[in-house]
Amino acid sequence: MTAAATPHATAAPRRGFRLTPAALIWPALLYLILTTQVPFFMTVYYSFFRYNLAIPGARPFIGLDNYKNLLTDPQNLTILWNTVVLAGGTLILTLIIGAALALLLNRDFPGRALLRTLLISSFLVMPVVTAVVWKNMLLNPAFGFFSWVLTSLGLPPVDFLAQYPMASVIAMITWEWTPFAMLILLTGLQSLPDDQIEAARLDGASPWQEFRFVVLPHWTQAIQVVVLMETIALLQVYGEIYGSTSGGPGLATTNLPYFIYQKAFAEYNIGLASAAGVITVVLTNVLAAYMLRLLTRTSRSE
Amino acid sequence: MKAQIRLRNTLLTLVTYLIAAAFLFPLVWMFMAAFKTEAQAFATPPVFIFTPTLENFEKAMGSYFPALRNSLIAAVGSTVLAFILGLPAAFALAVYPTRRAQNVLTWMLSTKFMPAVGVIVPLFLIYRNLDLLDTLPGLILMYTTMNLPLVVWMMHSYMTEIPYAIYEAAKVDGATVAQEFFGIALPLSTPGMAATALLCLIFAWNEVFFALNLTSSDAAPLSVFIGEFKTSQGLFWAQLSAAATLVVLPVLIFGWVAQRQLVRGLSFGAVK
């Protein structure tokens, strides 16, 4: 990308344009500033107040009390933990299954193109649809498909969403995100030149050595893209939880986005919801910036 | 030795097919239920062979159309707006790749790190004051925010692939910036525009957080419609499946067609 771009850089100043590049860029920039930065700073501002829409008039400044409340109440710590477990667990599972599928699809066999196409389906399904279909038709303890499978194997039926809520939600979201990992990882594999593999084989590399020293180093960038994009997306999971468990039972599957939705739109607790919003943004940015740095470092060294 | 390799390959292919079948099962199950009667949809043991009925689709249609209309308007509207704002920016960033341009690109990508929950509270209050709650323009504005960085990044990556010599030749002929933009950059990146538009449409179609918090009835798109199905008609599996099928099918077909471009868009061009 950058290699192709460098010749432009030297040529650009010589061109006497009336329409400056800035004039072309600013509308987009301004739009994003107005719709993301401005509201975010308002969120930060609200987070310092005890501000409840149900109690009009009073909006006392309470400093960092909302944050203190969020970060010390054990209940809220559960929610933070849930957010991390949900995102981390799904990320690991999608990476493993996605990588396995990518390796399997990177071979020549009949129906490969069709299979590749069909396998992206679950990623394209609307999250709310995923949630309602899984909740009702697959995980339902009495009529669900999985319970039927268990009982026909002679096992007792399981109320998945009540007994293993977090595991069930992770399974569901893994189903949704594995195609993404598969797709990116497969593209990464396919950009590996054949002669590199051949050279390794000629040198007598075992399949493991071939994977470890040829495929894996080439794969790192694709893996990092998956990690970065999924981290951002999975910390924001909302529709799946809204459609399946509504954060329950208890707080078992409440993550930060769902918690904020509840605080802001069910309890009208704008101050606390804002503080949780700020924490989510900070968490996402710290993780994403870290991943992005890893990403640019490897792509530069290549 | 050769027979062994062939056996291993056949086994691996078999495993691939099995995993694929497992992944497709929930969708197949949903499609099947859409054509069952309610009794068949609930039956244990599950019914695999049955006479398909279109009854569920007829029932689901009634409430489907207003939501479909809203989804279409919100998705198309936000895609168009994101293109109007994003194409010139992508063009400028591709043709003038200064250091600052790189920073602008990175910053735009970073707005994608902004979880919707970080902005939803003030947005809700602003929308309430501006009477934008439960309106399509309100929804379009936020979907544009969601899609704009994607448009800039994807189109930037397509436009940097246009050979610079073409611009140079146009310059010699005295072309203005507008002529370069409309005459060269846009026509030569049409395939990229198609891919980008498809992705924007899919993302806007599937979005639920803004939809749920910024609309209630008048402007509620399909994601909210399905979400409400869960509570009000949760026990009508066949009807729910029919509605869900109607919601999912267009996106599936779009996605299957555009799967190669999907990679580029989903990874912001980082993996090709």
Coordinates of C-alpha atoms in Angstrom, one line a residue:
Chain A
M1 CA 0.0 0.0 0.0
T2 CA 2.7 2.5 1.0
A3 CA 5.1 1.4 -1.7
A4 CA 2.6 2.4 -4.4
A5 CA 1.9 5.7 -2.7
T6 CA 5.4 7.2 -2.4
P7 CA 5.8 8.5 -5.9
H8 CA 2.7 10.7 -5.4
A9 CA 4.1 12.4 -2.4
T10 CA 6.9 14.0 -4.4
A11 CA 4.7 14.9 -7.3
A12 CA 1.9 16.4 -5.4
P13 CA 3.2 19.9 -4.5
R14 CA 3.9 20.7 -8.1
R15 CA 0.3 20.5 -9.0
G16 CA -1.5 23.8 -8.8
F17 CA -5.0 22.8 -7.7
R18 CA -7.6 25.3 -6.7
L19 CA -9.6 22.6 -5.0
T20 CA -7.2 21.7 -2.1
P21 CA -7.0 18.2 -0.7
A22 CA -8.1 19.7 2.7
A23 CA -11.4 20.8 1.2
L24 CA -12.0 17.3 0.0
I25 CA -11.1 15.7 3.3
W26 CA -12.7 18.1 5.8
P27 CA -16.4 17.2 5.2
A28 CA -15.7 13.6 6.2
L29 CA -13.5 14.6 9.0
L30 CA -15.9 17.1 10.4
Y31 CA -18.7 14.6 10.2
L32 CA -16.8 12.1 12.2
I33 CA -15.7 14.7 14.7
L34 CA -19.3 15.9 15.2
T35 CA -20.8 12.4 15.5
T36 CA -18.1 10.6 17.5
Q37 CA -15.7 13.0 19.3
V38 CA -18.3 15.6 20.4
P39 CA -20.7 13.1 21.9
F40 CA -17.9 11.2 23.5
F41 CA -16.7 14.4 25.3
M42 CA -20.3 14.9 26.4
T43 CA -20.3 11.3 27.8
V44 CA -17.1 12.1 29.7
Y45 CA -18.7 15.3 31.0
Y46 CA -21.9 13.5 32.2
S47 CA -19.9 10.9 33.9
F48 CA -18.9 13.4 36.6
F49 CA -22.5 14.1 37.6
R50 CA -25.2 12.4 39.5
Y51 CA -27.6 12.7 36.6
N52 CA -30.9 10.7 36.4
L53 CA -33.5 11.6 33.8
A54 CA -36.2 10.3 36.2
I55 CA -35.2 13.0 38.7
P56 CA -35.3 16.2 36.7
G57 CA -33.8 19.4 37.9
A58 CA -31.0 18.1 40.2
R59 CA -27.7 17.3 38.6
P60 CA -25.0 17.6 41.2
F61 CA -21.4 17.4 40.3
I62 CA -19.9 14.3 42.1
G63 CA -16.5 14.1 40.6
L64 CA -15.2 10.6 40.2
D65 CA -17.9 8.9 42.4
N66 CA -19.6 7.2 39.4
Y67 CA -16.2 5.6 38.5
K68 CA -15.5 4.7 42.1
N69 CA -18.9 3.1 42.3
L70 CA -18.3 1.2 39.1
L71 CA -14.9 0.0 39.9
T72 CA -15.5 -1.0 43.5
D73 CA -19.0 -2.6 43.5
P74 CA -18.3 -6.3 43.2
Q75 CA -21.4 -6.6 41.0
N76 CA -20.0 -4.2 38.5
L77 CA -16.6 -5.9 38.6
T78 CA -18.5 -9.1 37.5
I79 CA -19.7 -7.1 34.5
L80 CA -16.2 -6.0 33.6
W81 CA -15.0 -9.5 34.0
N82 CA -17.9 -10.8 31.8
T83 CA -16.9 -8.4 29.1
V84 CA -13.3 -9.6 29.1
V85 CA -14.3 -13.3 29.3
L86 CA -16.8 -13.0 26.5
A87 CA -14.5 -11.2 24.2
G88 CA -11.4 -13.2 25.1
G89 CA -13.1 -16.6 25.1
T90 CA -14.7 -16.0 21.7
L91 CA -11.5 -14.6 20.2
I92 CA -9.5 -17.7 21.2
L93 CA -12.1 -20.1 20.0
T94 CA -12.7 -18.3 16.7
L95 CA -8.9 -18.2 16.1
I96 CA -8.5 -21.9 16.7
I97 CA -11.5 -23.1 14.7
G98 CA -11.0 -20.4 12.0
A99 CA -7.3 -21.4 11.6
A100 CA -8.2 -25.1 11.3
L101 CA -10.9 -24.3 8.7
A102 CA -8.6 -22.1 6.8
L103 CA -5.9 -24.8 6.7
L104 CA -8.5 -27.4 5.6
L105 CA -9.9 -25.1 2.9
N106 CA -6.4 -24.3 1.6
R107 CA -6.3 -27.7 0.0
D108 CA -7.6 -28.7 -3.4
F109 CA -10.8 -30.8 -3.2
P110 CA -14.1 -31.0 -4.9
G111 CA -16.7 -28.4 -3.8
R112 CA -14.1 -26.2 -2.1
A113 CA -15.2 -22.9 -3.6
L114 CA -18.8 -23.6 -2.7
L115 CA -17.9 -24.6 0.8
R116 CA -15.9 -21.5 1.3
T117 CA -18.8 -19.4 0.2
L118 CA -21.4 -21.2 2.3
L119 CA -19.1 -21.1 5.4
I120 CA -19.2 -17.3 5.6
S121 CA -23.0 -17.4 6.1
S122 CA -23.2 -17.3 9.9
F123 CA -21.1 -14.1 9.9
L124 CA -23.7 -12.4 7.7
V125 CA -26.7 -13.3 9.8
M126 CA -28.1 -10.4 11.8
P127 CA -27.0 -10.8 15.5
V128 CA -30.5 -10.6 16.8
V129 CA -31.6 -13.3 14.4
T130 CA -28.7 -15.5 15.6
A131 CA -29.7 -14.9 19.2
V132 CA -33.4 -15.7 18.8
V133 CA -32.8 -18.8 16.6
W134 CA -30.2 -20.2 19.0
K135 CA -32.2 -19.3 22.1
N136 CA -35.5 -20.8 20.9
M137 CA -34.8 -23.5 18.4
L138 CA -31.4 -24.8 19.5
L139 CA -30.9 -24.2 23.2
N140 CA -34.4 -24.5 24.5
P141 CA -34.4 -27.2 27.2
A142 CA -37.7 -28.8 26.3
F143 CA -38.1 -28.5 22.5
G144 CA -34.6 -27.3 21.4
F145 CA -32.6 -29.4 18.9
F146 CA -29.5 -29.8 21.2
S147 CA -31.7 -31.2 24.0
W148 CA -33.2 -33.7 21.6
V149 CA -29.7 -34.8 20.6
L150 CA -28.7 -35.2 24.3
T151 CA -31.8 -37.1 25.2
S152 CA -31.5 -39.4 22.2
L153 CA -28.0 -40.2 23.5
G154 CA -29.5 -41.1 26.8
L155 CA -28.4 -38.0 28.6
P156 CA -30.6 -35.6 30.6
P157 CA -31.7 -32.5 28.7
V158 CA -29.9 -29.3 29.6
D159 CA -31.2 -25.8 30.0
F160 CA -28.1 -24.3 28.4
L161 CA -28.9 -20.6 28.9
A162 CA -29.8 -21.1 32.5
Q163 CA -27.1 -23.6 33.5
Y164 CA -24.2 -22.5 31.3
P165 CA -25.2 -19.0 30.3
M166 CA -21.7 -17.6 29.5
A167 CA -20.5 -20.7 27.7
S168 CA -23.7 -20.8 25.6
V169 CA -23.3 -17.1 24.6
I170 CA -19.7 -17.7 23.8
A171 CA -20.6 -20.7 21.6
M172 CA -23.2 -18.6 19.8
I173 CA -20.9 -15.7 19.2
T174 CA -18.1 -18.1 18.2
W175 CA -20.5 -19.5 15.6
E176 CA -21.0 -16.0 14.3
W177 CA -17.4 -14.9 14.2
T178 CA -15.5 -18.0 13.1
P179 CA -16.2 -17.3 9.4
F180 CA -14.5 -13.9 9.8
A181 CA -11.4 -15.5 11.2
M182 CA -11.5 -18.2 8.6
L183 CA -11.9 -15.8 5.7
I184 CA -9.0 -13.5 6.8
L185 CA -6.7 -16.4 7.7
L186 CA -7.5 -18.2 4.4
T187 CA -6.7 -15.1 2.4
G188 CA -3.4 -14.8 4.4
L189 CA -2.6 -18.4 3.6
Q190 CA -3.4 -18.0 -0.1
S191 CA -1.0 -15.1 -0.4
L192 CA 1.9 -17.4 0.6
P193 CA 4.0 -18.0 -2.5
D194 CA 4.1 -21.7 -3.5
D195 CA 7.9 -21.6 -4.2
Q196 CA 8.5 -20.9 -0.5
I197 CA 6.7 -24.1 0.5
E198 CA 8.5 -26.0 -2.3
A199 CA 11.9 -24.6 -1.2
A200 CA 11.2 -25.8 2.4
R201 CA 10.2 -29.2 1.2
L202 CA 13.3 -29.5 -1.0
D203 CA 15.3 -28.7 2.1
G204 CA 13.6 -31.6 3.8
A205 CA 11.4 -29.8 6.2
S206 CA 8.9 -31.9 8.0
P207 CA 5.2 -30.8 7.8
W208 CA 5.5 -29.3 11.3
Q209 CA 8.7 -27.4 10.4
E210 CA 7.1 -26.2 7.3
F211 CA 4.2 -24.9 9.3
R212 CA 6.3 -23.4 12.0
F213 CA 9.0 -21.7 10.0
V214 CA 7.3 -20.9 6.7
V215 CA 3.5 -20.7 7.1
L216 CA 3.3 -19.2 10.6
P217 CA 5.6 -16.2 10.1
H218 CA 3.7 -15.4 6.9
W219 CA 0.4 -15.8 8.8
T220 CA 1.2 -13.4 11.7
Q221 CA -0.2 -10.4 9.9
A222 CA -3.5 -12.1 9.1
I223 CA -3.7 -13.4 12.7
Q224 CA -3.1 -9.9 14.0
V225 CA -5.8 -8.4 11.8
V226 CA -8.3 -11.0 13.2
V227 CA -7.2 -10.3 16.8
L228 CA -7.5 -6.5 16.3
M229 CA -10.8 -6.5 14.5
E230 CA -12.4 -9.1 16.8
T231 CA -11.2 -7.3 19.9
I232 CA -12.9 -4.1 18.9
A233 CA -16.1 -5.9 17.8
L234 CA -16.4 -8.4 20.6
L235 CA -16.0 -5.8 23.3
Q236 CA -19.1 -4.2 21.8
V237 CA -21.3 -7.3 21.6
Y238 CA -24.8 -6.3 22.3
G239 CA -27.5 -7.7 19.9
E240 CA -26.7 -11.3 20.7
I241 CA -27.2 -10.7 24.4
Y242 CA -30.2 -8.6 24.0
G243 CA -31.8 -11.3 21.8
S244 CA -30.9 -14.3 23.9
T245 CA -30.3 -13.9 27.7
S246 CA -31.0 -10.2 28.3
G247 CA -27.8 -10.3 30.4
G248 CA -29.1 -13.0 32.7
P249 CA -29.6 -15.1 34.6
G250 CA -28.8 -12.5 37.2
L251 CA -25.7 -10.8 35.8
A252 CA -24.2 -13.9 34.3
T253 CA -24.0 -12.6 30.8
T254 CA -24.2 -8.9 31.3
N255 CA -21.3 -7.2 29.6
L256 CA -20.5 -3.5 29.5
P257 CA -22.6 -2.6 26.5
Y258 CA -25.6 -4.4 27.8
F259 CA -25.1 -2.9 31.3
I260 CA -24.9 0.6 29.8
Y261 CA -28.1 0.0 27.9
Q262 CA -29.9 -1.1 31.1
K263 CA -28.6 1.8 33.2
A264 CA -29.3 4.5 30.6
F265 CA -32.6 3.3 29.0
A266 CA -34.2 1.3 31.8
E267 CA -33.0 3.2 34.9
Y268 CA -32.3 6.5 33.2
N269 CA -29.1 6.7 35.2
I270 CA -27.2 8.9 32.7
G271 CA -24.2 9.6 35.0
L272 CA -23.4 6.0 35.8
A273 CA -24.1 4.8 32.2
S274 CA -21.8 7.6 30.9
A275 CA -19.0 6.5 33.3
A276 CA -19.4 2.9 32.1
G277 CA -19.3 4.2 28.5
V278 CA -16.0 6.0 29.1
I279 CA -14.6 2.8 30.7
T280 CA -15.6 0.8 27.6
V281 CA -14.1 3.3 25.3
V282 CA -10.8 3.4 27.3
L283 CA -10.7 -0.4 27.5
T284 CA -11.3 -0.8 23.7
N285 CA -8.8 1.9 22.8
V286 CA -6.0 0.6 25.1
L287 CA -6.5 -2.9 23.7
A288 CA -6.9 -1.8 20.1
A289 CA -4.0 0.6 20.1
Y290 CA -1.8 -2.1 21.5
M291 CA -2.9 -4.5 18.8
L292 CA -2.5 -1.9 16.1
R293 CA 1.0 -1.2 17.2
L294 CA 1.9 -4.8 16.9
L295 CA 0.2 -4.8 13.5
T296 CA 2.2 -1.9 12.0
R297 CA 5.4 -3.2 13.5
T298 CA 5.2 -6.5 11.8
S299 CA 4.0 -5.1 8.5
R300 CA 6.9 -2.7 8.5
S301 CA 9.5 -5.4 9.2
E302 CA 8.2 -7.4 6.3
Chain B
M1 CA 2.6 -44.3 0.3
K2 CA 0.6 -42.6 -2.4
A3 CA -2.6 -44.5 -1.4
Q4 CA -1.9 -43.3 2.2
I5 CA -1.7 -39.7 1.1
R6 CA -4.9 -40.1 -0.9
L7 CA -6.7 -41.6 2.1
R8 CA -5.5 -38.8 4.3
N9 CA -6.7 -36.2 1.8
T10 CA -10.1 -37.9 1.6
L11 CA -10.4 -38.0 5.4
L12 CA -9.5 -34.3 5.7
T13 CA -12.0 -33.4 3.0
L14 CA -14.6 -35.3 4.9
V15 CA -13.7 -33.5 8.1
T16 CA -14.1 -30.2 6.3
Y17 CA -17.5 -31.1 5.1
L18 CA -18.6 -32.2 8.5
I19 CA -17.5 -29.0 10.2
A20 CA -19.1 -27.0 7.4
A21 CA -22.4 -28.9 7.9
A22 CA -22.2 -28.2 11.7
F23 CA -21.8 -24.5 11.0
L24 CA -24.6 -24.4 8.5
F25 CA -27.0 -26.4 10.6
P26 CA -28.5 -23.6 12.6
L27 CA -29.4 -21.7 9.4
V28 CA -30.7 -24.8 7.6
W29 CA -32.8 -25.6 10.7
M30 CA -34.2 -22.0 10.6
F31 CA -35.0 -22.2 6.9
M32 CA -36.7 -25.5 7.4
A33 CA -38.8 -24.3 10.3
A34 CA -40.0 -21.4 8.2
F35 CA -41.8 -23.9 6.0
K36 CA -43.2 -26.0 8.8
T37 CA -46.5 -25.7 10.7
E38 CA -46.1 -24.5 14.3
A39 CA -46.8 -28.0 15.6
Q40 CA -44.0 -29.4 13.3
A41 CA -41.6 -26.7 14.4
F42 CA -42.0 -27.7 18.0
A43 CA -42.2 -31.4 17.5
T44 CA -39.8 -33.7 19.5
P45 CA -38.3 -35.7 18.0
P46 CA -37.7 -33.0 15.4
V47 CA -39.4 -33.3 12.0
F48 CA -37.0 -33.5 9.1
I49 CA -39.5 -34.5 6.3
F50 CA -42.7 -32.5 5.9
T51 CA -44.9 -30.8 3.3
P52 CA -43.7 -27.2 3.1
T53 CA -46.2 -24.4 3.7
L54 CA -46.0 -20.7 2.9
E55 CA -48.5 -19.8 5.6
N56 CA -45.8 -18.5 8.0
F57 CA -44.5 -16.1 5.4
E58 CA -48.0 -14.7 4.8
K59 CA -48.4 -14.1 8.6
A60 CA -45.0 -12.6 9.0
M61 CA -45.4 -10.3 6.0
G62 CA -47.9 -8.0 7.7
S63 CA -45.5 -6.4 10.1
Y64 CA -42.5 -7.1 7.9
F65 CA -43.1 -4.5 5.2
P66 CA -42.9 -1.3 7.3
A67 CA -39.7 -2.5 8.9
L68 CA -38.3 -3.6 5.6
R69 CA -39.0 -0.2 4.2
N70 CA -37.2 1.4 7.1
S71 CA -34.2 -0.9 6.8
L72 CA -33.9 -0.3 3.1
I73 CA -34.1 3.5 3.5
A74 CA -31.7 3.6 6.4
A75 CA -29.2 1.2 4.7
V76 CA -29.3 2.9 1.3
G77 CA -29.5 6.4 2.7
S78 CA -26.5 6.0 5.0
T79 CA -24.5 4.3 2.2
V80 CA -25.2 7.2 -0.2
L81 CA -24.3 9.8 2.5
A82 CA -21.1 7.9 3.5
F83 CA -20.1 7.8 -0.2
I84 CA -20.8 11.5 -0.7
L85 CA -18.6 12.4 2.3
G86 CA -16.1 9.6 1.9
L87 CA -15.2 9.4 -1.8
P88 CA -13.7 12.9 -2.0
A89 CA -11.7 12.3 1.2
A90 CA -10.5 8.9 -0.1
F91 CA -9.5 10.5 -3.4
A92 CA -7.6 13.3 -1.7
L93 CA -5.8 11.0 0.7
A94 CA -4.9 8.7 -2.2
V95 CA -3.6 11.3 -4.5
Y96 CA -1.8 13.4 -1.8
P97 CA -0.4 10.8 0.5
T98 CA 1.4 13.2 2.9
R99 CA 2.4 12.2 6.4
R100 CA -0.6 14.1 7.6
A101 CA -2.9 12.2 5.3
Q102 CA -1.6 9.0 6.9
N103 CA -2.5 10.4 10.3
V104 CA -5.9 11.4 9.1
L105 CA -6.5 7.8 7.8
T106 CA -5.3 6.3 11.1
W107 CA -7.5 8.7 13.0
M108 CA -10.6 7.8 10.9
L109 CA -9.9 4.1 11.5
S110 CA -9.6 4.9 15.2
T111 CA -13.2 6.2 15.3
K112 CA -14.1 2.5 14.7
F113 CA -12.6 1.8 18.1
M114 CA -15.3 4.0 19.6
P115 CA -17.9 1.7 21.0
A116 CA -21.5 2.9 20.3
V117 CA -22.0 2.8 24.1
G118 CA -19.5 5.6 24.4
V119 CA -21.7 8.0 22.5
I120 CA -25.2 6.7 22.9
V121 CA -26.2 8.6 26.0
P122 CA -25.5 12.2 24.7
L123 CA -26.8 11.2 21.2
F124 CA -30.0 10.0 22.7
L125 CA -30.4 13.4 24.6
I126 CA -29.4 15.4 21.5
Y127 CA -31.8 13.5 19.3
R128 CA -34.5 14.0 21.9
N129 CA -34.0 17.8 21.8
L130 CA -33.8 17.9 18.0
D131 CA -36.8 15.6 17.5
L132 CA -34.7 13.1 15.7
L133 CA -35.7 10.1 17.9
D134 CA -37.6 7.4 16.0
T135 CA -36.9 9.1 12.6
L136 CA -35.1 7.7 9.6
P137 CA -32.9 10.7 9.2
G138 CA -31.7 10.2 12.8
L139 CA -30.9 6.6 12.0
I140 CA -29.2 7.4 8.7
L141 CA -26.9 9.9 10.5
M142 CA -25.6 7.3 12.8
Y143 CA -25.2 4.6 10.2
T144 CA -23.2 7.0 8.2
T145 CA -20.9 7.5 11.1
M146 CA -20.5 3.7 11.2
N147 CA -19.8 3.3 7.5
L148 CA -17.8 6.5 6.7
P149 CA -14.4 5.2 7.9
L150 CA -15.0 2.0 6.0
V151 CA -15.7 3.9 2.8
V152 CA -12.7 6.1 3.2
W153 CA -10.3 3.2 3.9
M154 CA -11.6 0.9 1.3
M155 CA -11.9 3.5 -1.5
H156 CA -8.5 4.9 -0.5
S157 CA -7.0 1.4 -1.0
Y158 CA -8.7 1.0 -4.4
M159 CA -7.7 4.5 -5.5
T160 CA -4.1 4.2 -4.7
E161 CA -4.0 1.3 -7.1
I162 CA -4.8 3.6 -10.0
P163 CA -1.5 4.2 -11.8
Y164 CA -0.3 7.7 -11.2
A165 CA 0.7 8.1 -14.8
I166 CA -3.0 8.4 -15.7
Y167 CA -3.4 11.5 -13.5
E168 CA -0.2 12.9 -14.9
A169 CA -1.5 12.5 -18.5
A170 CA -4.7 14.2 -17.5
K171 CA -2.8 17.0 -15.9
V172 CA -0.9 17.6 -19.1
D173 CA -4.2 17.9 -20.9
G174 CA -5.2 20.5 -18.3
A175 CA -7.6 18.5 -16.2
T176 CA -8.9 20.1 -13.0
V177 CA -9.2 18.3 -9.7
A178 CA -12.9 17.8 -10.3
Q179 CA -12.2 16.3 -13.7
E180 CA -9.6 14.0 -12.2
F181 CA -12.0 12.9 -9.5
F182 CA -15.1 12.4 -11.7
G183 CA -13.2 11.5 -14.9
I184 CA -10.5 9.2 -13.6
A185 CA -10.7 8.2 -9.9
L186 CA -14.4 7.3 -9.8
P187 CA -14.8 5.4 -13.1
L188 CA -11.6 3.4 -12.5
S189 CA -12.6 2.4 -9.0
T190 CA -16.2 1.3 -9.8
P191 CA -15.6 -2.3 -8.7
G192 CA -14.3 -1.1 -5.4
M193 CA -17.3 1.2 -5.0
A194 CA -19.6 -1.8 -5.6
A195 CA -17.8 -3.9 -3.0
T196 CA -17.8 -1.0 -0.5
A197 CA -21.4 -0.2 -1.0
L198 CA -22.3 -3.9 -0.5
L199 CA -20.5 -3.9 2.8
C200 CA -22.1 -0.7 4.0
L201 CA -25.5 -2.0 3.1
I202 CA -24.8 -5.3 5.0
F203 CA -23.5 -3.5 8.1
A204 CA -26.4 -1.0 8.2
W205 CA -29.0 -3.8 7.6
N206 CA -27.7 -5.9 10.5
E207 CA -27.1 -3.1 13.0
V208 CA -29.1 -3.2 16.2
F209 CA -27.7 -1.0 18.9
F210 CA -28.5 2.4 17.4
A211 CA -31.7 1.0 15.9
L212 CA -33.0 -0.2 19.3
N213 CA -32.0 2.9 21.3
L214 CA -32.8 5.6 18.7
T215 CA -36.0 4.3 17.2
S216 CA -39.1 2.7 18.7
S217 CA -41.9 2.3 16.2
D218 CA -42.2 4.6 13.2
A219 CA -38.6 4.2 12.1
A220 CA -37.9 0.8 13.6
P221 CA -35.9 -1.3 11.1
L222 CA -35.8 -5.1 10.7
S223 CA -33.4 -5.7 13.5
V224 CA -35.8 -4.2 16.0
F225 CA -38.7 -6.0 14.4
I226 CA -37.0 -9.3 14.9
G227 CA -36.0 -8.3 18.4
E228 CA -39.7 -7.7 19.2
F229 CA -40.7 -11.0 17.8
K230 CA -38.6 -12.5 20.5
T231 CA -40.8 -11.1 23.2
S232 CA -44.2 -10.9 21.7
Q233 CA -44.3 -14.0 19.6
G234 CA -41.4 -16.0 21.0
L235 CA -43.5 -19.1 21.0
F236 CA -44.3 -19.0 17.3
W237 CA -41.1 -20.6 16.0
A238 CA -42.3 -21.2 12.5
Q239 CA -43.5 -17.7 12.0
L240 CA -40.4 -16.4 13.7
S241 CA -38.3 -18.5 11.3
A242 CA -40.1 -17.2 8.3
A243 CA -39.6 -13.6 9.4
A244 CA -35.9 -14.3 10.2
T245 CA -35.5 -15.9 6.8
L246 CA -36.9 -12.9 5.1
V247 CA -34.5 -10.7 7.0
V248 CA -31.4 -12.8 6.5
L249 CA -31.8 -13.9 2.9
P250 CA -30.9 -10.7 1.1
V251 CA -27.7 -10.2 3.2
L252 CA -26.7 -13.8 2.6
I253 CA -27.0 -13.5 -1.1
F254 CA -25.2 -10.2 -1.2
G255 CA -22.4 -11.6 1.0
W256 CA -22.0 -14.8 -1.0
V257 CA -21.6 -12.8 -4.2
A258 CA -19.1 -10.3 -2.7
Q259 CA -17.1 -12.7 -0.5
R260 CA -13.8 -11.8 -2.0
Q261 CA -14.3 -8.1 -1.5
L262 CA -15.5 -8.9 2.0
V263 CA -12.0 -9.7 3.1
R264 CA -10.6 -6.4 1.9
G265 CA -13.3 -4.4 3.6
L266 CA -13.4 -6.4 6.8
S267 CA -9.7 -6.1 7.3
F268 CA -9.5 -2.4 6.1
G269 CA -7.3 -3.6 3.3
A270 CA -4.7 -4.9 5.6
V271 CA -4.9 -8.4 4.2
K272 CA -5.3 -9.0 0.5

